[in-house]
CSV table of C-alpha atoms in Angstrom, one decimal:
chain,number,residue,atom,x,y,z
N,270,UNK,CA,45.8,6.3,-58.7
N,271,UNK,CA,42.3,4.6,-59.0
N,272,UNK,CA,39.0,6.6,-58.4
N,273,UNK,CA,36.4,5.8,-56.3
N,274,UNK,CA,32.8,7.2,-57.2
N,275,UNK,CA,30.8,8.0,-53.3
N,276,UNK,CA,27.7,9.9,-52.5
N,277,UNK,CA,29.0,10.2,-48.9
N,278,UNK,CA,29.9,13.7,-49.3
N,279,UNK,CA,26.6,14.6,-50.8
N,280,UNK,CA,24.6,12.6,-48.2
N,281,UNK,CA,26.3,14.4,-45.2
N,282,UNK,CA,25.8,17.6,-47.0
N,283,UNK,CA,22.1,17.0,-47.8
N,284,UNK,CA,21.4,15.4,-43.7
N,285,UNK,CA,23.3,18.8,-42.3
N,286,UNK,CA,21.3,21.2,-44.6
N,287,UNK,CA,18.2,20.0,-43.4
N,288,UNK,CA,19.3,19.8,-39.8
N,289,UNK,CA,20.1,23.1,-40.1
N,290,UNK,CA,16.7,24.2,-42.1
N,291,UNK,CA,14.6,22.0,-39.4
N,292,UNK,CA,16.1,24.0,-36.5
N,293,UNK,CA,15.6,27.6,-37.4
N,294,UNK,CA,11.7,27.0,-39.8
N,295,UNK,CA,8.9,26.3,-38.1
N,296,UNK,CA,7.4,23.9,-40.1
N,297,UNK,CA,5.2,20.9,-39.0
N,298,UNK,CA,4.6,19.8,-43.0
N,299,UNK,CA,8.8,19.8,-43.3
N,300,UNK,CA,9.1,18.0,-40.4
N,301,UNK,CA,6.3,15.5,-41.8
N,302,UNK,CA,7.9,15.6,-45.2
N,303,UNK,CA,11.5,14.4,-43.6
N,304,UNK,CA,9.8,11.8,-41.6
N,305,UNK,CA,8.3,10.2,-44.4
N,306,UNK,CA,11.4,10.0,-46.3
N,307,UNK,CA,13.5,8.9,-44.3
N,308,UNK,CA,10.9,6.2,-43.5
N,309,UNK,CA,10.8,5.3,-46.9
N,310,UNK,CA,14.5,5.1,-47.4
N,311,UNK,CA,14.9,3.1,-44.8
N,312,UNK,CA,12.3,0.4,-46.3
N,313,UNK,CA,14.0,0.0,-48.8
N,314,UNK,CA,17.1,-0.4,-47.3
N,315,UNK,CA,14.7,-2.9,-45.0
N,316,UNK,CA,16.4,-1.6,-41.9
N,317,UNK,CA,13.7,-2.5,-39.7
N,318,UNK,CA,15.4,-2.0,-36.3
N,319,UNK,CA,15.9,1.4,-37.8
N,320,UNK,CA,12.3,2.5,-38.6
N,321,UNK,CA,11.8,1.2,-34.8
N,322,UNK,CA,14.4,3.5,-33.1
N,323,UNK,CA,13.1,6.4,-35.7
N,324,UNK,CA,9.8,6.0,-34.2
N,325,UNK,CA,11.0,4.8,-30.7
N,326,UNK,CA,13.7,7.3,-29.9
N,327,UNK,CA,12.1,10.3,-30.4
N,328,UNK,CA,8.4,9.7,-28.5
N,329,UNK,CA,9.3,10.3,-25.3
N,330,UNK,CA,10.8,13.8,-25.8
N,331,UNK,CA,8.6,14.3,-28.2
N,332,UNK,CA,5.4,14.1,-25.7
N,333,UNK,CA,7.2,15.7,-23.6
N,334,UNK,CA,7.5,19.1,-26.0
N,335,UNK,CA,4.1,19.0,-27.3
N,336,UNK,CA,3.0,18.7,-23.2
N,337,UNK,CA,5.1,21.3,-21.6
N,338,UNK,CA,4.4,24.0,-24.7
N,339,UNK,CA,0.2,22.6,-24.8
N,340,UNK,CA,0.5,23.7,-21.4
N,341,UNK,CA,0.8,27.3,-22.9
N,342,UNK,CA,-2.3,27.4,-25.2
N,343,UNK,CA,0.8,27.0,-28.4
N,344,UNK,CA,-0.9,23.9,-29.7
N,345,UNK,CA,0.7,25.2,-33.3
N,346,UNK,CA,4.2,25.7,-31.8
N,347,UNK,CA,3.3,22.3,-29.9
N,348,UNK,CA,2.9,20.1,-33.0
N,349,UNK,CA,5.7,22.2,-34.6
N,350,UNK,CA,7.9,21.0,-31.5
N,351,UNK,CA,6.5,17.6,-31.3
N,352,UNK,CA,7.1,16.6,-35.4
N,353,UNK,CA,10.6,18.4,-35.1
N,354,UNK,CA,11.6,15.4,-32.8
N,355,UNK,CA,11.1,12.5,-35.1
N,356,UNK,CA,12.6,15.0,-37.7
N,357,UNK,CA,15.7,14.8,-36.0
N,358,UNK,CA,15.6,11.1,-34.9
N,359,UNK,CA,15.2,10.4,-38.7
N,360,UNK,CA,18.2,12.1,-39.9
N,361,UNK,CA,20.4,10.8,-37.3
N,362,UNK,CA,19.2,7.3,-38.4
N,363,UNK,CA,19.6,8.2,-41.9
N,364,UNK,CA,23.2,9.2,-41.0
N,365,UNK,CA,24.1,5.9,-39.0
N,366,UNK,CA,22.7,3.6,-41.8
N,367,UNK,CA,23.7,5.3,-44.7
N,368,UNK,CA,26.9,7.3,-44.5
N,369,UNK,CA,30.1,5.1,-44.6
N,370,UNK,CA,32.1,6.1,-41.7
N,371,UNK,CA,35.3,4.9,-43.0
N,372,UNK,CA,34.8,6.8,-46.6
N,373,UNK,CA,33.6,9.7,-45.0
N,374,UNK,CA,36.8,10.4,-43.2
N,375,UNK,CA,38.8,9.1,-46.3
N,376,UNK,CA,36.9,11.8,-48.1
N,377,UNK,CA,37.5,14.4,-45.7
N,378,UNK,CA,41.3,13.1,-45.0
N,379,UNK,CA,42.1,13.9,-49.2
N,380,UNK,CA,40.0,17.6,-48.4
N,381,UNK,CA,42.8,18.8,-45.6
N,382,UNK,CA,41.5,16.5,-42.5
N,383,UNK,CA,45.2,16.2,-40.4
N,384,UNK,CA,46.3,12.6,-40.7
N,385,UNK,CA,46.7,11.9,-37.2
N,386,UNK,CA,42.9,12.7,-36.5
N,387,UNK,CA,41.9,10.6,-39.4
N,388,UNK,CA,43.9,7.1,-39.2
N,389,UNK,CA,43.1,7.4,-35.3
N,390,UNK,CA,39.2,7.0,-35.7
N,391,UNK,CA,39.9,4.5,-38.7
N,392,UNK,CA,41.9,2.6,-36.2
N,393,UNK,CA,38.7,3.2,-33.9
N,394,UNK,CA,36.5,1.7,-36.2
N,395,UNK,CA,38.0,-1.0,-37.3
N,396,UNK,CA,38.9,-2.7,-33.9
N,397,UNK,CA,35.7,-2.3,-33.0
N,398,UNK,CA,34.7,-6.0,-34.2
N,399,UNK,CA,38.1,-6.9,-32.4
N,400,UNK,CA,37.3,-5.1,-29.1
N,401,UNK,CA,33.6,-7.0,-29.2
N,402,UNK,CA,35.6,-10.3,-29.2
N,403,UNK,CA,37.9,-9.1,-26.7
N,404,UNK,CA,34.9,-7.9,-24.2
N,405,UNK,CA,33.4,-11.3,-24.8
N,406,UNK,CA,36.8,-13.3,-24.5
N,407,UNK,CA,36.7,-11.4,-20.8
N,408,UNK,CA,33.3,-12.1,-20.1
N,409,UNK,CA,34.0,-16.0,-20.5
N,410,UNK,CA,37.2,-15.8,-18.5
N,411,UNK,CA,35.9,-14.4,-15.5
N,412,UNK,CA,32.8,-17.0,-15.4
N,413,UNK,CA,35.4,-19.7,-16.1
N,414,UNK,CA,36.7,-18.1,-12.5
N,415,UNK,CA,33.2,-18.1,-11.1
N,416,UNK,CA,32.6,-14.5,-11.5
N,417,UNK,CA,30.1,-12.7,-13.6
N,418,UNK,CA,31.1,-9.7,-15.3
N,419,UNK,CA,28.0,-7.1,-15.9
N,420,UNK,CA,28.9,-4.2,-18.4
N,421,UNK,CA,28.6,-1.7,-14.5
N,422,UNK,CA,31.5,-4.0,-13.0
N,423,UNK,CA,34.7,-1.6,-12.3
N,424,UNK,CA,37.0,-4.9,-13.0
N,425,UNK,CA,35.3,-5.6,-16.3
N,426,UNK,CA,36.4,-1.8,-17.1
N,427,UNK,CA,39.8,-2.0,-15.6
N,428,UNK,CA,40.4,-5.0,-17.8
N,429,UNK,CA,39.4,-3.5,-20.7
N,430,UNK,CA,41.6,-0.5,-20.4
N,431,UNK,CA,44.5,-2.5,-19.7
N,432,UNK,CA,43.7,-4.6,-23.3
N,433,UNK,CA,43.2,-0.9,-25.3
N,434,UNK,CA,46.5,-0.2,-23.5
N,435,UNK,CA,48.8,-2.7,-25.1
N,436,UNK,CA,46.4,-2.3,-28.5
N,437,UNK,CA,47.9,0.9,-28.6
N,438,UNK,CA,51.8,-0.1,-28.8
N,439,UNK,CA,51.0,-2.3,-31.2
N,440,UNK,CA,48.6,-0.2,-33.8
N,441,UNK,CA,51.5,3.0,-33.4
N,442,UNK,CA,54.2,0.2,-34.3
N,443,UNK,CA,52.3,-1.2,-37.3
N,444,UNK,CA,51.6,2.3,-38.6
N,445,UNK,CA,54.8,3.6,-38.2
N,446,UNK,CA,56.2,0.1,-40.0
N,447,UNK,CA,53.9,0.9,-42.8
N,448,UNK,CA,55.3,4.2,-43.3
N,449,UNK,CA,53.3,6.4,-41.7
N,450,UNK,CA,54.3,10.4,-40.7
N,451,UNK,CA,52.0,12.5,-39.8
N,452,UNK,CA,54.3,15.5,-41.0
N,453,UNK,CA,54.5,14.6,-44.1
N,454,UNK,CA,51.5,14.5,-47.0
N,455,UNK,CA,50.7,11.2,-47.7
N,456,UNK,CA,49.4,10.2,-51.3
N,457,UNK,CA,45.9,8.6,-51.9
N,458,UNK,CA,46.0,4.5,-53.4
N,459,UNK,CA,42.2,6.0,-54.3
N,460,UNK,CA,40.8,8.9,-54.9
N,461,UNK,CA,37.5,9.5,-53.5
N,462,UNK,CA,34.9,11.6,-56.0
N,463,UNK,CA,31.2,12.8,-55.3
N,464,UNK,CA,29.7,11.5,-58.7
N,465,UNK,CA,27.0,14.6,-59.9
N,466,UNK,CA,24.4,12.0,-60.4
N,467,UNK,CA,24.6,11.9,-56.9
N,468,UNK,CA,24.8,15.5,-56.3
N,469,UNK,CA,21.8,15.9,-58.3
N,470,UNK,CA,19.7,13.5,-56.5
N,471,UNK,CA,20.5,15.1,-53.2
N,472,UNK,CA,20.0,18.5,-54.5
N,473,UNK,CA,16.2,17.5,-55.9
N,474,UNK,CA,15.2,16.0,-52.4
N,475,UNK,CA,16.1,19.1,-50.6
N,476,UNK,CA,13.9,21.0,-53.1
N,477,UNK,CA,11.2,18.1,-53.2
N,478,UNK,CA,11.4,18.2,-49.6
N,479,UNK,CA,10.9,21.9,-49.3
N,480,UNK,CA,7.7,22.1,-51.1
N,481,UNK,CA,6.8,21.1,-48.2
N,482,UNK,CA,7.0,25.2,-47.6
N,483,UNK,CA,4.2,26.1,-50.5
N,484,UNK,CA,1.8,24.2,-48.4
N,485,UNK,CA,-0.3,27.1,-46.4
N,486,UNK,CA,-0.5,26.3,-42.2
């Protein structure tokens, strides 16, 4: 059995911790503080299209807090409202561009996850780049037929239930070919581990970030 170092595990730990702490503290500096991380993470992963969602996303909720509260005289719980929005924008994007779908459920899949949960979103999520070459394929047919398919066409849907239909046949006969049973406990070609270096990092940006706290309002 080989092991596999992730941070996954710490990562999804660290994003619902603060999801959790943003929710219930009323905190504009720790909503700033997240913000501004995740920004900066996210530069240096240079995931451009994601600093513009983070900062796209959330603005029209966003104005839409701070108005209806403003409206009150709150302009404290306003802002509090307003910066809570990107907070959570920013963690969502942090989740999408750095937590490894496919390790994540491996992860949770060796911690008890049942087996027929797991391998059917890793069939999910690997198809995908299939199924996009499968909508595309339908798309070309149907203009070869002088008809244009938009994604609110019924018939484009209708097709592409029939395709996910006989995908299904095949993906239960290759897994059962491969030997899969969900009633029994399958071993693990590689074991997933949280390295602590990892652990530690995660664990000193929730403190770093709660400084945030010290700061008086």
């Amino acid at each position: 059995m080989k092991k596999e170092e992730t941070n996954v595990f710490a990562l999804v730990l660290l994003l619902i911790a603060l999801t959790l702490e943003i929710s219930f503290i009323r905190s504009t500096w720790l909503n700033c503080a997240i913000v501004v991380g995740v920004l900066s993470h996210l530069i240096c992963l240079k995931k451009w299209w994601g600093i513009f969602w983070t900062l796209l996303l959330p603005l029209l909720p966003a104005l839409a807090n701070y108005w209806a509260i403003q409206l009150h005289g709150d302009n404290s719980q306003a802002m509090i409202l307003f910066t809570r929005s990107f907070a959570l924008a920013a963690l969502g994007m942090t989740f999408l561009y750095s937590v490894h779908l496919n390790q994540l459920l491996r992860y949770w899949h060796q911690k008890g996850l049942p087996s027929h949960f797991t391998y059917g979103l890793l069939v999910v999520l690997n198809a995908i780049p299939v199924i996009q070459k499968e909508i595309q394929a339908v798309r070309e047919a149907s203009l070869l037929r002088g008809k244009t398919l938009h994604f609110w066409s019924p018939l484009f849907y209708i097709k592409a239930i029939f395709i996910a239909f006989n995908w299904r046949d095949s993906y239960i006969e290759a897994m059962y070919a491969h030997g899969f049973d969900e009633t029994i406990k399958r071993s693990c070609y590689r074991q997933l581990e949280t390295p602590k270096s990892a652990s530690l990092t995660c664990f000193l940006i929730f403190l770093l970030i709660n400084l945030t706290l010290l700061i008086p309002r």
